[in-house]
Every structure is written in C-alpha cells, then in structure tokens.
Amino acid sequence: MNTTEHAPVDSLSADLLAMLDRTDPDVATLLRGEAARQSETLELIASENHVSSAVMHAAGTWMTNKYAEGYPGKRYYGGCEFHDIAEDLARDRAKELFGCGFANVQPHSGANANVAAFMAMCDPGDRILSLPIKSGGHLSHGLKPNFSGTFYEIHDYDVDPETERLDYEAIAARANEVKPKMIICGYSAYPRTIDFEKFRAIADDVGALLMADIAHIAGLVAGGAHPSPFPHAHVVTTTTHKTLRGPRGGLILTNDEEVAKKIDRKVFPGSQGGPLMHIITAKAIAFGEALQPSFRDYAANIVTNAQALADGLVEHGYRLCTGGTDNHLLLVDLQPRDAELTGADAEQWLEQAGIITNKNGIPNDPRSPMVTSGLRLGTAALTTRGLGADAMRQIAEWLDRVMASKGDASVASEVRAEIVRLCEAHPLPH
Ligand code: PLP
C-alpha cells in the first residue's frame, strides 16, 4: 500500500523526525511511513486505537531510563522518587476509573496480566473453565501452547451453536461437570454484553473463583457503556490499549485484599522484572483522560457507531454472528454474501483500499485460523477520529464494494481516494 509519507504530525513528532533525519534516516523514513499509514487509512481492527499525543509522547520520556523493581515506597533501586509518584498516580486513577480498591499497573501486556492472575488465583494443574479461542476466547485463557494450556488443566465452555451467544444455563451445567478452581469470562471476539452477575452466581454454585478479562471492553466499562465486572469478579485483568485508548500494556484490578497481595507478588517478582515506568506514566495520563466526562460520550459513541456499521453491513447482505452487536465489535460471517469469500482474502483486499481489518474465525468455522470465514471489525479507532453514524454507513458501503469486486485494483484505488478524503477531514488526535 502506498502512502504519501507526509502525514501532518504534531510539533514534538516533527522535532523527533528532524533529529532522526540527521542521526538515523532509516528509522525516520519508516516512522514517516507509519504515521502516514495511520493518518490515511481507516483502522477497523477491534483491538486497536489511536492514543492522544500526550499518551504517545509520555511513552518516550526520561521515565524509560529507570529500574524501579518493587512497588512505590518499597523499591530495590535508588532514585525512584518520581517513579513512585507516577505509579501511585496510575494506580489511584485506575481504582477511581473502575471503582475498585486495588490496581496493579505493572503488567507489560494483557497476556502478562493473565499470567500473574493465573499464578495468584490457581496452582499449576488446577482446573480452569474458559471459552476457547475458536469461539472468541483469548489464547492466554487456555490455548495448549500458551502458558495457560501448558500449566493448567483447561476445560471449555462454548457459545450456543444456534444463537452464537453465551448460554448461561449451559455454562452452569458445564461448571457443575468440571468443578473448576476458576472460571474465566471476557473475550477477544464476542460482540454481546457479558452478564458478570450471572457468571458470579455460576462460580459461587460450584465454589469457583471468577476472573473477568475485560481487555476489549475496558474503555466501555470505564465510560459506562458496558456493565462493570465489579462487584462480581474476584479478579479483573485488562489491556490498556484497546477501547481504553492508553499505551500498550496490562492492568490487574480487585476488591479483595488477599487477592491483591497475591497479585502484587505474582507480577513482581513472580512473572516480571523491572516495570516499564515510561508506559506506567503514559497509563496514568490515559486513565486521567478516561476520567474526563467526555470519555463517557466517547464510549457511548463507539457503541452507536458499531450498531450503525452493523446495520449498514446487514443491508449489504452480510450476516453478523449473534445477529448484531452490543459493544465495539462486530464479527462478520462472509459466507452468506459470498460462499467463496474468505477472511484472509477480504483482509488483504480491504488493506489495498485503505481499510485495515483482521480475518477472524466465526463459531464453528469450517476454515483454518489462517483463512477463516469471518472478519472482526471494531469502531474504537474510527470513533477516536470523530467519525459518526453517517460515516459508518459509508464505510459499510466501501467494505462491500471492495469485497464484491474480489480485489479489483481499480475499485481499491477508487475507494482509497475517497477514504483519504474522509481521513483528511477527520485527522488523528494531536
Ligand atoms: N485478553 C484478551 C481478551 C485479549 O483480547 C487480548 C489481546 O488481544 C489479551 C488478553 C492479550 O493482550 P496483549 O496482546 O497485550 O498481551
């Protein structure tokens, strides 16, 4: 995909690029390319977003130079005065944002947060009940080659084969059979509201712990557009970079003091060394942004946009798994529109036109995970650009035009030109 390599950038980025032009032109060139790519394409990957300039630049500050193993007030290194302040700020803001009593802001990623949560809640070999990746779960919830599938005894529940939604009675029956130590809810490709209260009742009935991984919906939870996992979950893990619109990273939350102590031990020294203090500083800023009243509008708009995009795609003959969406995410079954069309082809053709998506298996997908019959789409990044429902209908039309053309290069360049115009009218946050 060609880009102009001349995206409008903020003054700090312009200074960085000017410096790199002198010191490392190879990197200057690739950064200009990526800035232009993001600026001129529509980002529909459900797990991605565009951070504010403040979050982006805070991730590249003096805070990157420091070792700060331990926690505020109890470090293994000197010189942590400002790192303690940053971490306390991030922890306090995370607690306020999610309405809970404890936050650990050190996990380097969502998967790392899950490692620490598993270690805190379970012993190796314990039975865990989770949704498999093929039905919308995440690999860190029990995929065989992952730490979770390697060190724990993983059992599956599934979505209902007809409705493709969680069937809480069936999950309760499965929990009764398996008698797990822990049940995991929260997913990578599930477009419907999660009933955390029902999950807690199921867990209580079998004496299990409940872990909610809200990586995808964290921004919706923070902005009041999805019910909170509190007070239901014993432990909550998340990423900070999806709908929450922070730097790439992880976060663990709980209200249980005993769980909190174990989480701190299992993050450090249990599974990580020095925390990424530059990222923790950027997390503090992102949490501060999410605490602003405008973030509630943002979260609501993400959902409204997802529904408008869903309506548009249905009008063009696509089937949406579960029949629609309650959150930021759509799982599109391509087969009813075109039995030959695969997720892999669609992803590639759309990228040529400037629409960035990812292929995704649908429940009971006959195709392999590298091919798939589905596309996963999300509206968090589009909403950050200030796009609204009218734009979503236009985007549905573009998606269909490109997929119906089966990768025709002239259709791709025609759509791409229209997309560049829309992007110019809705620049990325500076
Ligand atoms: N949990 C869920 C539900 C996810 O969707 C993801 C990432 O997509 C993760 C955890 C892992 O996050 P990371 O890629 O930061 O390790």
GROMACS .gro file of C-alpha atoms and ligand atoms in nm:
model
  446
    1MET     CA    1   0.000   0.000   0.000
    2ASN     CA    2   0.143   0.337  -0.097
    3THR     CA    3   0.126   0.628   0.141
    4THR     CA    4   0.230   0.985   0.090
    5GLU     CA    5   0.481   0.968   0.377
    6HIS     CA    6   0.381   1.323   0.462
    7ALA     CA    7   0.125   1.287   0.737
    8PRO     CA    8   0.057   1.601   0.939
    9VAL     CA    9   0.238   1.548   1.270
   10ASP     CA   10   0.246   1.739   1.597
   11SER     CA   11   0.545   1.956   1.681
   12LEU     CA   12   0.712   1.703   1.914
   13SER     CA   13   0.694   1.436   1.645
   14ALA     CA   14   0.825   1.684   1.388
   15ASP     CA   15   1.127   1.754   1.612
   16LEU     CA   16   1.192   1.382   1.655
   17LEU     CA   17   1.174   1.322   1.279
   18ALA     CA   18   1.405   1.616   1.209
   19MET     CA   19   1.658   1.476   1.457
   20LEU     CA   20   1.633   1.126   1.309
   21ASP     CA   21   1.677   1.268   0.958
   22ARG     CA   22   2.027   1.360   1.076
   23THR     CA   23   2.107   1.065   1.301
   24ASP     CA   24   1.912   0.768   1.167
   25PRO     CA   25   1.736   0.835   0.838
   26ASP     CA   26   1.626   0.470   0.800
   27VAL     CA   27   1.414   0.499   1.112
   28ALA     CA   28   1.294   0.848   1.017
   29THR     CA   29   1.165   0.705   0.690
   30LEU     CA   30   0.983   0.414   0.847
   31LEU     CA   31   0.825   0.636   1.113
   32ARG     CA   32   0.701   0.880   0.848
   33GLY     CA   33   0.557   0.587   0.658
   34GLU     CA   34   0.374   0.454   0.960
   35ALA     CA   35   0.244   0.799   1.059
   36ALA     CA   36   0.110   0.841   0.705
   37ARG     CA   37  -0.038   0.490   0.702
   38GLN     CA   38  -0.231   0.557   1.022
   39SER     CA   39  -0.333   0.902   0.909
   40GLU     CA   40  -0.468   0.792   0.567
   41THR     CA   41  -0.634   0.460   0.643
   42LEU     CA   42  -0.942   0.356   0.837
   43GLU     CA   43  -0.847   0.147   1.139
   44LEU     CA   44  -1.117  -0.114   1.198
   45ILE     CA   45  -0.915  -0.365   1.400
   46ALA     CA   46  -1.124  -0.411   1.713
   47SER     CA   47  -0.822  -0.428   1.944
   48GLU     CA   48  -0.655  -0.108   1.822
   49ASN     CA   49  -0.696   0.264   1.877
   50HIS     CA   50  -0.517   0.597   1.831
   51VAL     CA   51  -0.377   0.738   2.156
   52SER     CA   52  -0.362   1.109   2.234
   53SER     CA   53  -0.043   1.298   2.168
   54ALA     CA   54   0.014   1.322   2.544
   55VAL     CA   55  -0.007   0.944   2.589
   56MET     CA   56   0.212   0.879   2.286
   57HIS     CA   57   0.488   1.119   2.390
   58ALA     CA   58   0.478   1.025   2.759
   59ALA     CA   59   0.573   0.675   2.648
   60GLY     CA   60   0.904   0.822   2.526
   61THR     CA   61   1.038   1.024   2.818
   62TRP     CA   62   1.311   1.018   3.084
   63MET     CA   63   1.099   0.758   3.267
   64THR     CA   64   1.229   0.494   3.025
   65ASN     CA   65   1.578   0.514   3.178
   66LYS     CA   66   1.499   0.380   3.522
   67TYR     CA   67   1.488   0.047   3.700
   68ALA     CA   68   1.214   0.050   3.963
   69GLU     CA   69   1.174  -0.315   4.068
   70GLY     CA   70   0.932  -0.338   4.358
   71TYR     CA   71   0.643  -0.106   4.433
   72PRO     CA   72   0.610   0.261   4.543
   73GLY     CA   73   0.793   0.309   4.874
   74LYS     CA   74   0.949  -0.041   4.851
   75ARG     CA   75   1.192  -0.039   4.558
   76TYR     CA   76   1.508  -0.239   4.501
   77TYR     CA   77   1.676   0.063   4.336
   78GLY     CA   78   1.753   0.417   4.446
   79GLY     CA   79   1.637   0.725   4.258
   80CYS     CA   80   1.271   0.626   4.234
   81GLU     CA   81   1.116   0.942   4.381
   82PHE     CA   82   0.929   1.042   4.066
   83HIS     CA   83   0.861   0.683   3.965
   84ASP     CA   84   0.678   0.628   4.292
   85ILE     CA   85   0.465   0.934   4.220
   86ALA     CA   86   0.390   0.814   3.866
   87GLU     CA   87   0.296   0.463   3.975
   88ASP     CA   88   0.079   0.589   4.262
   89LEU     CA   89  -0.095   0.827   4.024
   90ALA     CA   90  -0.162   0.546   3.775
   91ARG     CA   91  -0.286   0.312   4.049
   92ASP     CA   92  -0.514   0.573   4.208
   93ARG     CA   93  -0.661   0.677   3.874
   94ALA     CA   94  -0.719   0.314   3.770
   95LYS     CA   95  -0.903   0.248   4.100
   96GLU     CA   96  -1.118   0.556   4.055
   97LEU     CA   97  -1.190   0.472   3.692
   98PHE     CA   98  -1.305   0.116   3.760
   99GLY     CA   99  -1.449   0.174   4.109
  100CYS     CA  100  -1.235  -0.079   4.292
  101GLY     CA  101  -0.993  -0.093   4.583
  102PHE     CA  102  -0.671  -0.221   4.423
  103ALA     CA  103  -0.482  -0.184   4.098
  104ASN     CA  104  -0.151  -0.324   3.977
  105VAL     CA  105  -0.037  -0.119   3.678
  106GLN     CA  106   0.289  -0.304   3.611
  107PRO     CA  107   0.191  -0.586   3.369
  108HIS     CA  108   0.371  -0.531   3.041
  109SER     CA  109   0.073  -0.659   2.843
  110GLY     CA  110  -0.269  -0.820   2.872
  111ALA     CA  111  -0.119  -1.168   2.841
  112ASN     CA  112   0.131  -1.086   3.120
  113ALA     CA  113  -0.155  -0.965   3.340
  114ASN     CA  114  -0.320  -1.302   3.283
  115VAL     CA  115  -0.002  -1.492   3.376
  116ALA     CA  116   0.010  -1.310   3.711
  117ALA     CA  117  -0.364  -1.354   3.769
  118PHE     CA  118  -0.348  -1.728   3.699
  119MET     CA  119  -0.050  -1.764   3.931
  120ALA     CA  120  -0.226  -1.568   4.206
  121MET     CA  121  -0.558  -1.749   4.183
  122CYS     CA  122  -0.458  -2.108   4.096
  123ASP     CA  123  -0.188  -2.370   4.144
  124PRO     CA  124  -0.032  -2.549   3.847
  125GLY     CA  125  -0.258  -2.835   3.740
  126ASP     CA  126  -0.578  -2.671   3.869
  127ARG     CA  127  -0.889  -2.698   3.653
  128ILE     CA  128  -0.991  -2.381   3.471
  129LEU     CA  129  -1.310  -2.332   3.267
  130SER     CA  130  -1.288  -2.089   2.975
  131LEU     CA  131  -1.413  -2.012   2.624
  132PRO     CA  132  -1.172  -2.146   2.360
  133ILE     CA  133  -1.010  -1.919   2.106
  134LYS     CA  134  -1.212  -2.073   1.820
  135SER     CA  135  -1.530  -1.938   1.981
  136GLY     CA  136  -1.395  -1.592   2.071
  137GLY     CA  137  -1.172  -1.653   2.374
  138HIS     CA  138  -0.808  -1.544   2.403
  139LEU     CA  139  -0.502  -1.766   2.373
  140SER     CA  140  -0.397  -1.676   2.728
  141HIS     CA  141  -0.719  -1.837   2.857
  142GLY     CA  142  -0.602  -2.191   2.786
  143LEU     CA  143  -0.459  -2.249   2.439
  144LYS     CA  144  -0.236  -2.557   2.454
  145PRO     CA  145   0.098  -2.397   2.353
  146ASN     CA  146   0.036  -2.095   2.580
  147PHE     CA  147   0.144  -2.089   2.949
  148SER     CA  148  -0.224  -2.130   3.040
  149GLY     CA  149  -0.271  -2.451   2.844
  150THR     CA  150   0.071  -2.580   2.946
  151PHE     CA  151   0.048  -2.544   3.323
  152TYR     CA  152  -0.326  -2.573   3.396
  153GLU     CA  153  -0.598  -2.827   3.320
  154ILE     CA  154  -0.819  -2.634   3.080
  155HIS     CA  155  -1.183  -2.720   3.013
  156ASP     CA  156  -1.405  -2.541   2.762
  157TYR     CA  157  -1.749  -2.394   2.763
  158ASP     CA  158  -1.891  -2.276   2.434
  159VAL     CA  159  -2.135  -2.030   2.280
  160ASP     CA  160  -2.476  -2.165   2.181
  161PRO     CA  161  -2.445  -2.317   1.830
  162GLU     CA  162  -2.770  -2.152   1.713
  163THR     CA  163  -2.761  -1.806   1.871
  164GLU     CA  164  -2.379  -1.787   1.895
  165ARG     CA  165  -2.434  -1.617   2.233
  166LEU     CA  166  -2.328  -1.726   2.580
  167ASP     CA  167  -2.584  -1.969   2.718
  168TYR     CA  168  -2.560  -1.922   3.094
  169GLU     CA  169  -2.758  -2.239   3.174
  170ALA     CA  170  -2.526  -2.447   2.959
  171ILE     CA  171  -2.222  -2.280   3.121
  172ALA     CA  172  -2.365  -2.358   3.467
  173ALA     CA  173  -2.414  -2.722   3.367
  174ARG     CA  174  -2.057  -2.737   3.233
  175ALA     CA  175  -1.923  -2.579   3.555
  176ASN     CA  176  -2.108  -2.846   3.752
  177GLU     CA  177  -1.943  -3.122   3.548
  178VAL     CA  178  -1.592  -2.976   3.556
  179LYS     CA  179  -1.588  -2.827   3.909
  180PRO     CA  180  -1.318  -2.576   3.813
  181LYS     CA  181  -1.099  -2.379   4.050
  182MET     CA  182  -1.155  -2.072   3.833
  183ILE     CA  183  -1.395  -1.962   3.558
  184ILE     CA  184  -1.284  -1.704   3.302
  185CYS     CA  185  -1.518  -1.466   3.125
  186GLY     CA  186  -1.423  -1.180   2.891
  187TYR     CA  187  -1.322  -1.235   2.528
  188SER     CA  188  -1.144  -1.125   2.211
  189ALA     CA  189  -1.428  -1.171   1.963
  190TYR     CA  190  -1.764  -1.165   2.139
  191PRO     CA  191  -1.999  -0.885   2.029
  192ARG     CA  192  -2.252  -0.906   2.311
  193THR     CA  193  -2.284  -0.780   2.668
  194ILE     CA  194  -2.132  -1.009   2.931
  195ASP     CA  195  -2.352  -1.076   3.234
  196PHE     CA  196  -2.089  -1.074   3.510
  197GLU     CA  197  -2.353  -1.122   3.779
  198LYS     CA  198  -2.469  -1.448   3.620
  199PHE     CA  199  -2.109  -1.565   3.589
  200ARG     CA  200  -2.053  -1.498   3.959
  201ALA     CA  201  -2.364  -1.696   4.051
  202ILE     CA  202  -2.238  -1.988   3.840
  203ALA     CA  203  -1.894  -1.963   4.006
  204ASP     CA  204  -2.044  -1.947   4.356
  205ASP     CA  205  -2.260  -2.253   4.290
  206VAL     CA  206  -1.953  -2.468   4.223
  207GLY     CA  207  -1.716  -2.294   4.466
  208ALA     CA  208  -1.505  -2.144   4.184
  209LEU     CA  209  -1.325  -1.811   4.156
  210LEU     CA  210  -1.430  -1.572   3.880
  211MET     CA  211  -1.175  -1.394   3.660
  212ALA     CA  212  -1.301  -1.130   3.416
  213ASP     CA  213  -1.062  -1.036   3.134
  214ILE     CA  214  -1.210  -0.709   3.008
  215ALA     CA  215  -0.924  -0.635   2.765
  216HIS     CA  216  -1.157  -0.549   2.479
  217ILE     CA  217  -1.434  -0.368   2.663
  218ALA     CA  218  -1.230  -0.183   2.930
  219GLY     CA  219  -1.298   0.157   2.772
  220LEU     CA  220  -1.669   0.080   2.752
  221VAL     CA  221  -1.671  -0.026   3.118
  222ALA     CA  222  -1.477   0.286   3.219
  223GLY     CA  223  -1.712   0.504   3.014
  224GLY     CA  224  -2.032   0.342   3.143
  225ALA     CA  225  -2.122   0.176   2.812
  226HIS     CA  226  -2.088  -0.181   2.940
  227PRO     CA  227  -2.173  -0.316   3.289
  228SER     CA  228  -1.880  -0.334   3.528
  229PRO     CA  229  -1.727  -0.666   3.637
  230PHE     CA  230  -1.730  -0.524   3.992
  231PRO     CA  231  -1.853  -0.629   4.243
  232HIS     CA  232  -1.884  -0.971   4.078
  233ALA     CA  233  -1.537  -1.082   3.967
  234HIS     CA  234  -1.271  -1.187   4.219
  235VAL     CA  235  -1.004  -1.057   3.985
  236VAL     CA  236  -1.017  -0.842   3.672
  237THR     CA  237  -0.745  -0.823   3.409
  238THR     CA  238  -0.726  -0.597   3.107
  239THR     CA  239  -0.511  -0.441   2.843
  240THR     CA  240  -0.484  -0.063   2.843
  241HIS     CA  241  -0.457  -0.005   2.467
  242LYS     CA  242  -0.786  -0.112   2.312
  243THR     CA  243  -1.111   0.072   2.383
  244LEU     CA  244  -0.942   0.225   2.690
  245ARG     CA  245  -0.712   0.418   2.450
  246GLY     CA  246  -0.395   0.406   2.656
  247PRO     CA  247  -0.041   0.286   2.583
  248ARG     CA  248   0.015  -0.084   2.510
  249GLY     CA  249   0.009  -0.259   2.845
  250GLY     CA  250  -0.178  -0.456   3.109
  251LEU     CA  251  -0.361  -0.389   3.435
  252ILE     CA  252  -0.497  -0.605   3.717
  253LEU     CA  253  -0.778  -0.497   3.949
  254THR     CA  254  -0.955  -0.646   4.250
  255ASN     CA  255  -1.152  -0.557   4.559
  256ASP     CA  256  -1.022  -0.850   4.761
  257GLU     CA  257  -0.729  -0.763   4.989
  258GLU     CA  258  -0.593  -1.118   4.998
  259VAL     CA  259  -0.609  -1.146   4.619
  260ALA     CA  260  -0.442  -0.803   4.594
  261LYS     CA  261  -0.142  -0.915   4.800
  262LYS     CA  262  -0.101  -1.227   4.585
  263ILE     CA  263  -0.133  -1.027   4.261
  264ASP     CA  264   0.147  -0.791   4.363
  265ARG     CA  265   0.375  -1.088   4.445
  266LYS     CA  266   0.292  -1.269   4.121
  267VAL     CA  267   0.354  -0.966   3.900
  268PHE     CA  268   0.684  -0.888   4.073
  269PRO     CA  269   0.887  -1.096   4.140
  270GLY     CA  270   0.656  -1.374   4.018
  271SER     CA  271   0.650  -1.309   3.648
  272GLN     CA  272   0.823  -0.979   3.565
  273GLY     CA  273   1.136  -0.784   3.647
  274GLY     CA  274   1.159  -0.407   3.619
  275PRO     CA  275   0.834  -0.228   3.541
  276LEU     CA  276   0.812  -0.013   3.226
  277MET     CA  277   0.792   0.319   3.407
  278HIS     CA  278   0.755   0.522   3.086
  279ILE     CA  279   0.449   0.313   2.999
  280ILE     CA  280   0.313   0.340   3.353
  281THR     CA  281   0.344   0.719   3.323
  282ALA     CA  282   0.154   0.705   2.994
  283LYS     CA  283  -0.107   0.481   3.162
  284ALA     CA  284  -0.156   0.749   3.431
  285ILE     CA  285  -0.224   1.005   3.158
  286ALA     CA  286  -0.462   0.775   2.970
  287PHE     CA  287  -0.655   0.694   3.289
  288GLY     CA  288  -0.676   1.067   3.358
  289GLU     CA  289  -0.822   1.118   3.010
  290ALA     CA  290  -1.072   0.837   3.064
  291LEU     CA  291  -1.184   1.002   3.388
  292GLN     CA  292  -1.295   1.313   3.196
  293PRO     CA  293  -1.671   1.343   3.132
  294SER     CA  294  -1.606   1.345   2.755
  295PHE     CA  295  -1.485   0.985   2.775
  296ARG     CA  296  -1.839   0.876   2.859
  297ASP     CA  297  -1.956   1.029   2.531
  298TYR     CA  298  -1.668   0.859   2.355
  299ALA     CA  299  -1.765   0.516   2.493
  300ALA     CA  300  -2.132   0.567   2.404
  301ASN     CA  301  -2.036   0.678   2.052
  302ILE     CA  302  -1.822   0.367   1.999
  303VAL     CA  303  -2.131   0.152   2.061
  304THR     CA  304  -2.362   0.370   1.848
  305ASN     CA  305  -2.109   0.352   1.567
  306ALA     CA  306  -2.077  -0.026   1.594
  307GLN     CA  307  -2.453  -0.056   1.562
  308ALA     CA  308  -2.463   0.178   1.260
  309LEU     CA  309  -2.183  -0.021   1.093
  310ALA     CA  310  -2.374  -0.342   1.171
  311ASP     CA  311  -2.694  -0.205   1.013
  312GLY     CA  312  -2.503  -0.098   0.704
  313LEU     CA  313  -2.341  -0.438   0.658
  314VAL     CA  314  -2.670  -0.622   0.705
  315GLU     CA  315  -2.823  -0.401   0.436
  316HIS     CA  316  -2.544  -0.517   0.204
  317GLY     CA  317  -2.627  -0.884   0.270
  318TYR     CA  318  -2.370  -0.977   0.536
  319ARG     CA  319  -2.458  -1.193   0.834
  320LEU     CA  320  -2.335  -1.081   1.173
  321CYS     CA  321  -2.258  -1.351   1.427
  322THR     CA  322  -2.518  -1.329   1.708
  323GLY     CA  323  -2.724  -1.104   1.476
  324GLY     CA  324  -2.557  -0.776   1.576
  325THR     CA  325  -2.355  -0.608   1.849
  326ASP     CA  326  -2.390  -0.454   2.194
  327ASN     CA  327  -2.029  -0.335   2.219
  328HIS     CA  328  -1.749  -0.203   1.997
  329LEU     CA  329  -1.706  -0.519   1.794
  330LEU     CA  330  -1.868  -0.697   1.500
  331LEU     CA  331  -1.795  -1.048   1.388
  332VAL     CA  332  -1.896  -1.069   1.023
  333ASP     CA  333  -1.980  -1.405   0.864
  334LEU     CA  334  -1.882  -1.354   0.499
  335GLN     CA  335  -2.034  -1.675   0.366
  336PRO     CA  336  -2.399  -1.572   0.314
  337ARG     CA  337  -2.280  -1.277   0.099
  338ASP     CA  338  -2.032  -1.488  -0.100
  339ALA     CA  339  -1.964  -1.853  -0.020
  340GLU     CA  340  -1.619  -1.830  -0.182
  341LEU     CA  341  -1.505  -1.523   0.010
  342THR     CA  342  -1.254  -1.590   0.291
  343GLY     CA  343  -1.147  -1.367   0.577
  344ALA     CA  344  -0.788  -1.381   0.451
  345ASP     CA  345  -0.882  -1.251   0.104
  346ALA     CA  346  -1.111  -0.984   0.247
  347GLU     CA  347  -0.840  -0.859   0.486
  348GLN     CA  348  -0.588  -0.830   0.202
  349TRP     CA  349  -0.823  -0.666  -0.049
  350LEU     CA  350  -0.952  -0.418   0.208
  351GLU     CA  351  -0.598  -0.318   0.303
  352GLN     CA  352  -0.532  -0.227  -0.062
  353ALA     CA  353  -0.825   0.012  -0.034
  354GLY     CA  354  -0.705   0.165   0.295
  355ILE     CA  355  -0.936  -0.027   0.531
  356ILE     CA  356  -0.745  -0.216   0.798
  357THR     CA  357  -0.919  -0.524   0.943
  358ASN     CA  358  -0.835  -0.873   1.060
  359LYS     CA  359  -0.960  -1.209   0.947
  360ASN     CA  360  -1.125  -1.398   1.232
  361GLY     CA  361  -1.280  -1.740   1.273
  362ILE     CA  362  -1.654  -1.747   1.337
  363PRO     CA  363  -1.813  -2.004   1.571
  364ASN     CA  364  -1.789  -2.349   1.403
  365ASP     CA  365  -1.581  -2.205   1.120
  366PRO     CA  366  -1.502  -2.478   0.865
  367ARG     CA  367  -1.189  -2.287   0.753
  368SER     CA  368  -0.850  -2.276   0.927
  369PRO     CA  369  -0.750  -1.979   1.152
  370MET     CA  370  -0.516  -1.851   0.878
  371VAL     CA  371  -0.802  -1.844   0.625
  372THR     CA  372  -1.134  -1.813   0.814
  373SER     CA  373  -1.486  -1.729   0.701
  374GLY     CA  374  -1.509  -1.413   0.907
  375LEU     CA  375  -1.384  -1.061   0.962
  376ARG     CA  376  -1.364  -0.893   1.302
  377LEU     CA  377  -1.435  -0.521   1.293
  378GLY     CA  378  -1.433  -0.258   1.568
  379THR     CA  379  -1.525   0.108   1.594
  380ALA     CA  380  -1.299   0.238   1.876
  381ALA     CA  381  -1.033   0.390   1.648
  382LEU     CA  382  -1.286   0.532   1.400
  383THR     CA  383  -1.470   0.696   1.689
  384THR     CA  384  -1.143   0.850   1.813
  385ARG     CA  385  -1.117   1.020   1.472
  386GLY     CA  386  -1.457   1.178   1.535
  387LEU     CA  387  -1.644   0.970   1.278
  388GLY     CA  388  -2.015   0.915   1.339
  389ALA     CA  389  -2.308   0.704   1.221
  390ASP     CA  390  -2.324   0.851   0.867
  391ALA     CA  391  -1.960   0.766   0.812
  392MET     CA  392  -2.026   0.411   0.938
  393ARG     CA  393  -2.288   0.357   0.667
  394GLN     CA  394  -2.044   0.489   0.407
  395ILE     CA  395  -1.774   0.258   0.543
  396ALA     CA  396  -2.014  -0.039   0.517
  397GLU     CA  397  -2.067   0.052   0.152
  398TRP     CA  398  -1.689   0.072   0.093
  399LEU     CA  399  -1.636  -0.262   0.267
  400ASP     CA  400  -1.895  -0.422   0.041
  401ARG     CA  401  -1.771  -0.252  -0.277
  402VAL     CA  402  -1.417  -0.380  -0.222
  403MET     CA  403  -1.516  -0.732  -0.119
  404ALA     CA  404  -1.771  -0.765  -0.403
  405SER     CA  405  -1.503  -0.658  -0.653
  406LYS     CA  406  -1.287  -0.952  -0.537
  407GLY     CA  407  -0.977  -0.743  -0.505
  408ASP     CA  408  -1.013  -0.545  -0.830
  409ALA     CA  409  -0.726  -0.294  -0.822
  410SER     CA  410  -0.921  -0.009  -0.982
  411VAL     CA  411  -1.204  -0.043  -0.728
  412ALA     CA  412  -0.946  -0.046  -0.448
  413SER     CA  413  -0.781   0.274  -0.570
  414GLU     CA  414  -1.117   0.446  -0.623
  415VAL     CA  415  -1.226   0.362  -0.266
  416ARG     CA  416  -0.883   0.452  -0.133
  417ALA     CA  417  -0.907   0.801  -0.280
  418GLU     CA  418  -1.245   0.852  -0.110
  419ILE     CA  419  -1.103   0.724   0.219
  420VAL     CA  420  -0.807   0.961   0.205
  421ARG     CA  421  -1.054   1.249   0.166
  422LEU     CA  422  -1.255   1.132   0.469
  423CYS     CA  423  -0.935   1.090   0.672
  424GLU     CA  424  -0.816   1.439   0.581
  425ALA     CA  425  -1.144   1.578   0.708
  426HIS     CA  426  -1.106   1.380   1.034
  427PRO     CA  427  -0.738   1.395   1.133
  428LEU     CA  428  -0.590   1.184   1.410
  429PRO     CA  429  -0.573   1.335   1.760
  430HIS     CA  430  -0.279   1.569   1.815
  431PLP     N1  431  -0.711  -1.082   2.678
  431PLP     C1  432  -0.795  -1.058   2.575
  431PLP     C2  433  -0.942  -1.085   2.592
  431PLP     C3  434  -0.745  -1.007   2.455
  431PLP     O1  435  -0.827  -0.985   2.353
  431PLP     C4  436  -0.606  -0.982   2.445
  431PLP     C5  437  -0.545  -0.927   2.322
  431PLP     O2  438  -0.597  -0.923   2.219
  431PLP     C6  439  -0.524  -1.012   2.554
  431PLP     C7  440  -0.579  -1.061   2.669
  431PLP     C8  441  -0.373  -1.000   2.545
  431PLP     O3  442  -0.327  -0.874   2.537
  431PLP     P1  443  -0.174  -0.846   2.490
  431PLP     O4  444  -0.174  -0.861   2.343
  431PLP     O5  445  -0.149  -0.709   2.540
  431PLP     O6  446  -0.087  -0.947   2.557
   0.00000   0.00000   0.00000
